[in-house]
Short mmCIF file of C-alpha atoms and ligand atoms in Angstrom, two decimals:
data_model
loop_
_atom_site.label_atom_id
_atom_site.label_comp_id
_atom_site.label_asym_id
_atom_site.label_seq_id
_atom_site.Cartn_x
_atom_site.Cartn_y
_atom_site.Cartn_z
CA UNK A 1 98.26 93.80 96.37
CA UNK A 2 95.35 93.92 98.33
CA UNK A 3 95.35 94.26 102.44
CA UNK A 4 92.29 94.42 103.79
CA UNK A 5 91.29 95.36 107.90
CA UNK A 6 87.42 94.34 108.70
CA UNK A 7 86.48 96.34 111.51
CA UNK A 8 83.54 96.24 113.63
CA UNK A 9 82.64 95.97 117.47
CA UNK A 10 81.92 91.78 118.86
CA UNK A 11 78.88 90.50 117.13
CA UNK A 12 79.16 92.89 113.98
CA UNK A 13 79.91 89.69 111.44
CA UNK A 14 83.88 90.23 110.85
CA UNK A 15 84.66 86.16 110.79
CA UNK A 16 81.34 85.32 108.85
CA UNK A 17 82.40 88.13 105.93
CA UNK A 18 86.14 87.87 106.37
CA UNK A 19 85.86 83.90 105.05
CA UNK A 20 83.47 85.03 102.22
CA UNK A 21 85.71 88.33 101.08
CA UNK A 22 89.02 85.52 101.58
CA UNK A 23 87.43 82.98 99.10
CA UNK A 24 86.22 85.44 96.48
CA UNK A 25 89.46 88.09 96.53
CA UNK A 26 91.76 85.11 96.82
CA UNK A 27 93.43 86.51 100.36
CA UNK A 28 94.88 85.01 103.35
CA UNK A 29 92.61 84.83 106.21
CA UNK A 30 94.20 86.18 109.55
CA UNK A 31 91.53 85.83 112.79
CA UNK A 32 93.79 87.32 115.74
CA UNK A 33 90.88 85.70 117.78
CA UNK A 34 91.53 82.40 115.90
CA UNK A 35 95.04 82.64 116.60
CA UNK A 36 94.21 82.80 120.45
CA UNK A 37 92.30 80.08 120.59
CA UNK A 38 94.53 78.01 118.51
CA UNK A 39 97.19 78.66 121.38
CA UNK A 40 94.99 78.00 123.67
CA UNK A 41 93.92 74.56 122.54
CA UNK A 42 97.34 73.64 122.06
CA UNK A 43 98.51 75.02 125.56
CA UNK A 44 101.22 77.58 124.43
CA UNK A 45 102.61 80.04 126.31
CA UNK A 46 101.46 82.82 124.40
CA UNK A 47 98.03 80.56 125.20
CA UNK A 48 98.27 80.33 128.64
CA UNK A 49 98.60 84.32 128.96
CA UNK A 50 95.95 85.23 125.54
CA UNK A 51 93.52 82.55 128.11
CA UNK A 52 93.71 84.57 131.36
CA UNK A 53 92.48 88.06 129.26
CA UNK A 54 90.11 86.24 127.04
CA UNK A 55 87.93 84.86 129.67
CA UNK A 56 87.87 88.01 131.39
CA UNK A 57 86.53 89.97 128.20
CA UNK A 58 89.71 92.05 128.23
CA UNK A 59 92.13 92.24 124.93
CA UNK A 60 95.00 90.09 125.22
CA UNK A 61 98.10 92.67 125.51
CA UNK A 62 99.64 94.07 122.48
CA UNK A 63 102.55 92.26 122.67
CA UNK A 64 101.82 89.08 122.85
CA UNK A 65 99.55 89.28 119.51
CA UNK A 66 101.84 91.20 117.58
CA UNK A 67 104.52 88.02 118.35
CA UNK A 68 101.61 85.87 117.26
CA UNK A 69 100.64 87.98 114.29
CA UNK A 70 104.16 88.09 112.98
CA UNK A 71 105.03 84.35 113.16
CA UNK A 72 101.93 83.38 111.26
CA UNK A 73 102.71 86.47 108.41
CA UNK A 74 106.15 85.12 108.05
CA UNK A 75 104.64 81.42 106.53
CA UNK A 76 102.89 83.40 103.97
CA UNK A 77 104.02 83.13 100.29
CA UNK A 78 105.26 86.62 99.68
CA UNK A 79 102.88 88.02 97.62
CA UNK A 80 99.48 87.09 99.52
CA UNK A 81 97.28 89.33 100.06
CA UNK A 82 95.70 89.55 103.36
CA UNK A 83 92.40 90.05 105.37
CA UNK A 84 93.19 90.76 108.99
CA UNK A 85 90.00 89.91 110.88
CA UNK A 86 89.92 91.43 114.69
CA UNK A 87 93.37 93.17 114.07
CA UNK A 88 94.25 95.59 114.76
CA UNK A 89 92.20 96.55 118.00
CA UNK A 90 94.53 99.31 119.76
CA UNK A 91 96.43 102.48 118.29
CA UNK A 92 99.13 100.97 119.10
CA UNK A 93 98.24 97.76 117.02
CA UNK A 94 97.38 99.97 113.92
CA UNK A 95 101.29 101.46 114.35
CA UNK A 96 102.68 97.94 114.37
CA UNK A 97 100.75 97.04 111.76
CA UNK A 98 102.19 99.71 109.26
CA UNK A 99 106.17 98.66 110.11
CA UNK A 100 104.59 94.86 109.55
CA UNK A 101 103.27 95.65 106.00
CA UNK A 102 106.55 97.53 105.51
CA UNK A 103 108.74 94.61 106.39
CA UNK A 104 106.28 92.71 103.90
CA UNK A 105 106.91 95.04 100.83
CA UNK A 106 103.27 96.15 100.86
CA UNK A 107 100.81 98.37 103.21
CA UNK A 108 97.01 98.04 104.55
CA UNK A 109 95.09 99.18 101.39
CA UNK A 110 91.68 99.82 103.08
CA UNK A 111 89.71 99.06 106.78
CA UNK A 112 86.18 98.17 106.46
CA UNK A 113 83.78 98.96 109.31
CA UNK A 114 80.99 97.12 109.53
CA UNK A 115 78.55 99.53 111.72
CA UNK A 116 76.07 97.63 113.67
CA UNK A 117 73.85 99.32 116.61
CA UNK A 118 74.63 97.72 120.53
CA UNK A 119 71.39 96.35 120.56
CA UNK A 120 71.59 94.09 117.46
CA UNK A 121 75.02 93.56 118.60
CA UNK A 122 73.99 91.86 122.18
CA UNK A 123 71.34 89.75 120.61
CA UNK A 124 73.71 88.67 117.96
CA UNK A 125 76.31 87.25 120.65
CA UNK A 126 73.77 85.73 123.13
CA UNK A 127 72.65 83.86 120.04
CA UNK A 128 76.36 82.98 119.52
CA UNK A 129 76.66 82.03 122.69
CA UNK A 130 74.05 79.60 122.69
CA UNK A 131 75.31 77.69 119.27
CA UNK A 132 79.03 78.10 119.70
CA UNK A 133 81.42 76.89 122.21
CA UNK A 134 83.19 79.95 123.44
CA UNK A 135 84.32 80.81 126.77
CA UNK A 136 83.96 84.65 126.42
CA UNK A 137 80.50 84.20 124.91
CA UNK A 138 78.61 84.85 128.63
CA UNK A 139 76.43 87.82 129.64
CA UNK A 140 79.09 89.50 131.67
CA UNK A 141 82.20 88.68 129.50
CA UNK A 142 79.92 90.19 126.56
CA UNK A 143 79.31 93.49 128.22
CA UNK A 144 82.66 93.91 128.93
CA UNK A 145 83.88 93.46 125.67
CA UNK A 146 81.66 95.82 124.09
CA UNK A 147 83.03 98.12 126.75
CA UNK A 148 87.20 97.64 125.57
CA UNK A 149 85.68 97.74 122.32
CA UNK A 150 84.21 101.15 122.93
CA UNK A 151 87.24 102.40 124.93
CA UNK A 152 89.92 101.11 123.39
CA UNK A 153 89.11 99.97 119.68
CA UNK A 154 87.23 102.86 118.21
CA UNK A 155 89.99 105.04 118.33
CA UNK A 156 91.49 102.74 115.64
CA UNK A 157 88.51 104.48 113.36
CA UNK A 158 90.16 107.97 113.38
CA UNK A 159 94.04 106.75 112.91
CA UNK A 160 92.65 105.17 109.44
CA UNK A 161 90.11 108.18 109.28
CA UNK A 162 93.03 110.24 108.63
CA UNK A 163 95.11 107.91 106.46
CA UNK A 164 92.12 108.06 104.26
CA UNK A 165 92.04 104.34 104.05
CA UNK A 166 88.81 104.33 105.92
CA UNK A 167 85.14 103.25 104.53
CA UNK A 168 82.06 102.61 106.51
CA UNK A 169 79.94 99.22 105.68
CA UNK A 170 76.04 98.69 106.62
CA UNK A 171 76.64 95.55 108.77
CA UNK A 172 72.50 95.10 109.07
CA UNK A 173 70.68 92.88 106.20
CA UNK A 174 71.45 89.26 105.22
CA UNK A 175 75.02 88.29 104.82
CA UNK A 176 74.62 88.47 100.97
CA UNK A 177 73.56 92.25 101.14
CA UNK A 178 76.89 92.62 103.48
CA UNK A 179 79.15 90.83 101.59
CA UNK A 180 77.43 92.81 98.31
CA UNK A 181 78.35 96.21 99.94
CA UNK A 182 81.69 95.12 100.84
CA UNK A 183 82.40 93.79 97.57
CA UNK A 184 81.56 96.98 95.63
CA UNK A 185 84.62 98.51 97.69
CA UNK A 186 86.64 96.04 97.22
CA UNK A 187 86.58 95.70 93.43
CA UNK A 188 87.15 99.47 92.78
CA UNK A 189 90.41 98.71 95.01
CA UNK A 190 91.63 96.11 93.09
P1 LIG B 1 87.52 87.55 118.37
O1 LIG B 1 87.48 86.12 117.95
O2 LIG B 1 88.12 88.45 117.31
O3 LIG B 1 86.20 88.07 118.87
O4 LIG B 1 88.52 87.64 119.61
C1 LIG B 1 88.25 86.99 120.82
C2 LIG B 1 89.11 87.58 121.94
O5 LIG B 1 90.50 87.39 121.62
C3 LIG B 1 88.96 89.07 122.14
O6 LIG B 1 87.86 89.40 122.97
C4 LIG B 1 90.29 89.43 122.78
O7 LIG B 1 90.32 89.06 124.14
C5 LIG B 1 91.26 88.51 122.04
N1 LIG B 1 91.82 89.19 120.85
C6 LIG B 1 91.59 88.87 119.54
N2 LIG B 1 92.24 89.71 118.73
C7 LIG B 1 92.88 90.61 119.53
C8 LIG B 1 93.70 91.74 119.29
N3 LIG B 1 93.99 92.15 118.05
N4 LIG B 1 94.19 92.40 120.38
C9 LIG B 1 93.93 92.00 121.63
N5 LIG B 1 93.14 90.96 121.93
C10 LIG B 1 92.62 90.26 120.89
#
């Protein structure tokens, strides 16, 4: 079965390939961002608390997506295979996420990092932020995102460096060429 982690810092294309790789591998689609603002919108409390870090540019704490994770895993058919898009963004995430695919039968079968330079990345999401309707999508929020990204999210990179489960993606070019890159690493996985 096929797991799949797309990697990659704000603005580096995970939602815009992660649909694209769903459709044409046949996988569930799992946006830990998309679960936030779903809870959000429908005024949960796991909403209420995801709203107060989101706004602020901060991740929302471990706990409270791992809850939201597992509750949307457990209405999966049992032998879907996943993309997790924006998960998992800690160390700590990445350890949950192994006893998760355990509990499941299965385990993460490869993370995909779509490298992007800061620079393309901050004209990306001001661009975003001007089409899309998203409260963290503001100069300062922005910055500070990159910032947990850089602090707390890379270190994700080495715990699948190690596992040997890790393979970098050039996330510059059309979304074709993208999707074309990550597709030839997909299909010798399958
Ligand atoms: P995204 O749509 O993936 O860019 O996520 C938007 C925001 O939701 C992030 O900036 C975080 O505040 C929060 N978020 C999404 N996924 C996670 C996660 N795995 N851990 C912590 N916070 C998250």
């Amino acid at each position: 079965m096929l797991n799949v982690v797309i990697f990659g810092a704000p603005g580096s294309g995970k939602g815009t390939q992660s649909k694209l790789i769903a459709e044409k591998f046949n996988l569930a689609h799992v946006s830990t961002g998309e679960l936030c603002r779903r809870a959000i919108h429908n005024n949960t409390h796991e909403g209420v608390i995801a709203k107060s870090f989101i706004d602020k540019g901060e991740l929302v704490p471990d706990e409270t997506i791992i809850d939201m994770l597992d509750a949307f895993l457990e209405k999966l058919p049992i032998d879907q295979g996943i993309i997790f898009d924006g998960f998992p963004r800690t160390v700590a995430q990445a350890e949950a996420l192994i006893e998760i695919m355990q509990e499941h039968g299965t385990k993460v079968s490869v993370l995909l990092n779509l490298e992007v330079e800061r620079e393309e990345l901050l004209s990306r999401l001001l661009k975003r932020a001007e089409t899309e309707d998203r409260s963290d999508d503001n100069m300062e929020t922005i910055k500070k995102r990159l910032e947990v990204y850089e602090e707390q999210t890379l270190p994700v990179i080495e715990f699948y460096r190690k596992k040997r489960l890790y393979k970098p993606i050039k996330g510059v070019g059309n979304i074709d060429e993208i999707f074309g890159r990550i597709s030839d690493v997909l299909n010798e996985l399958k």
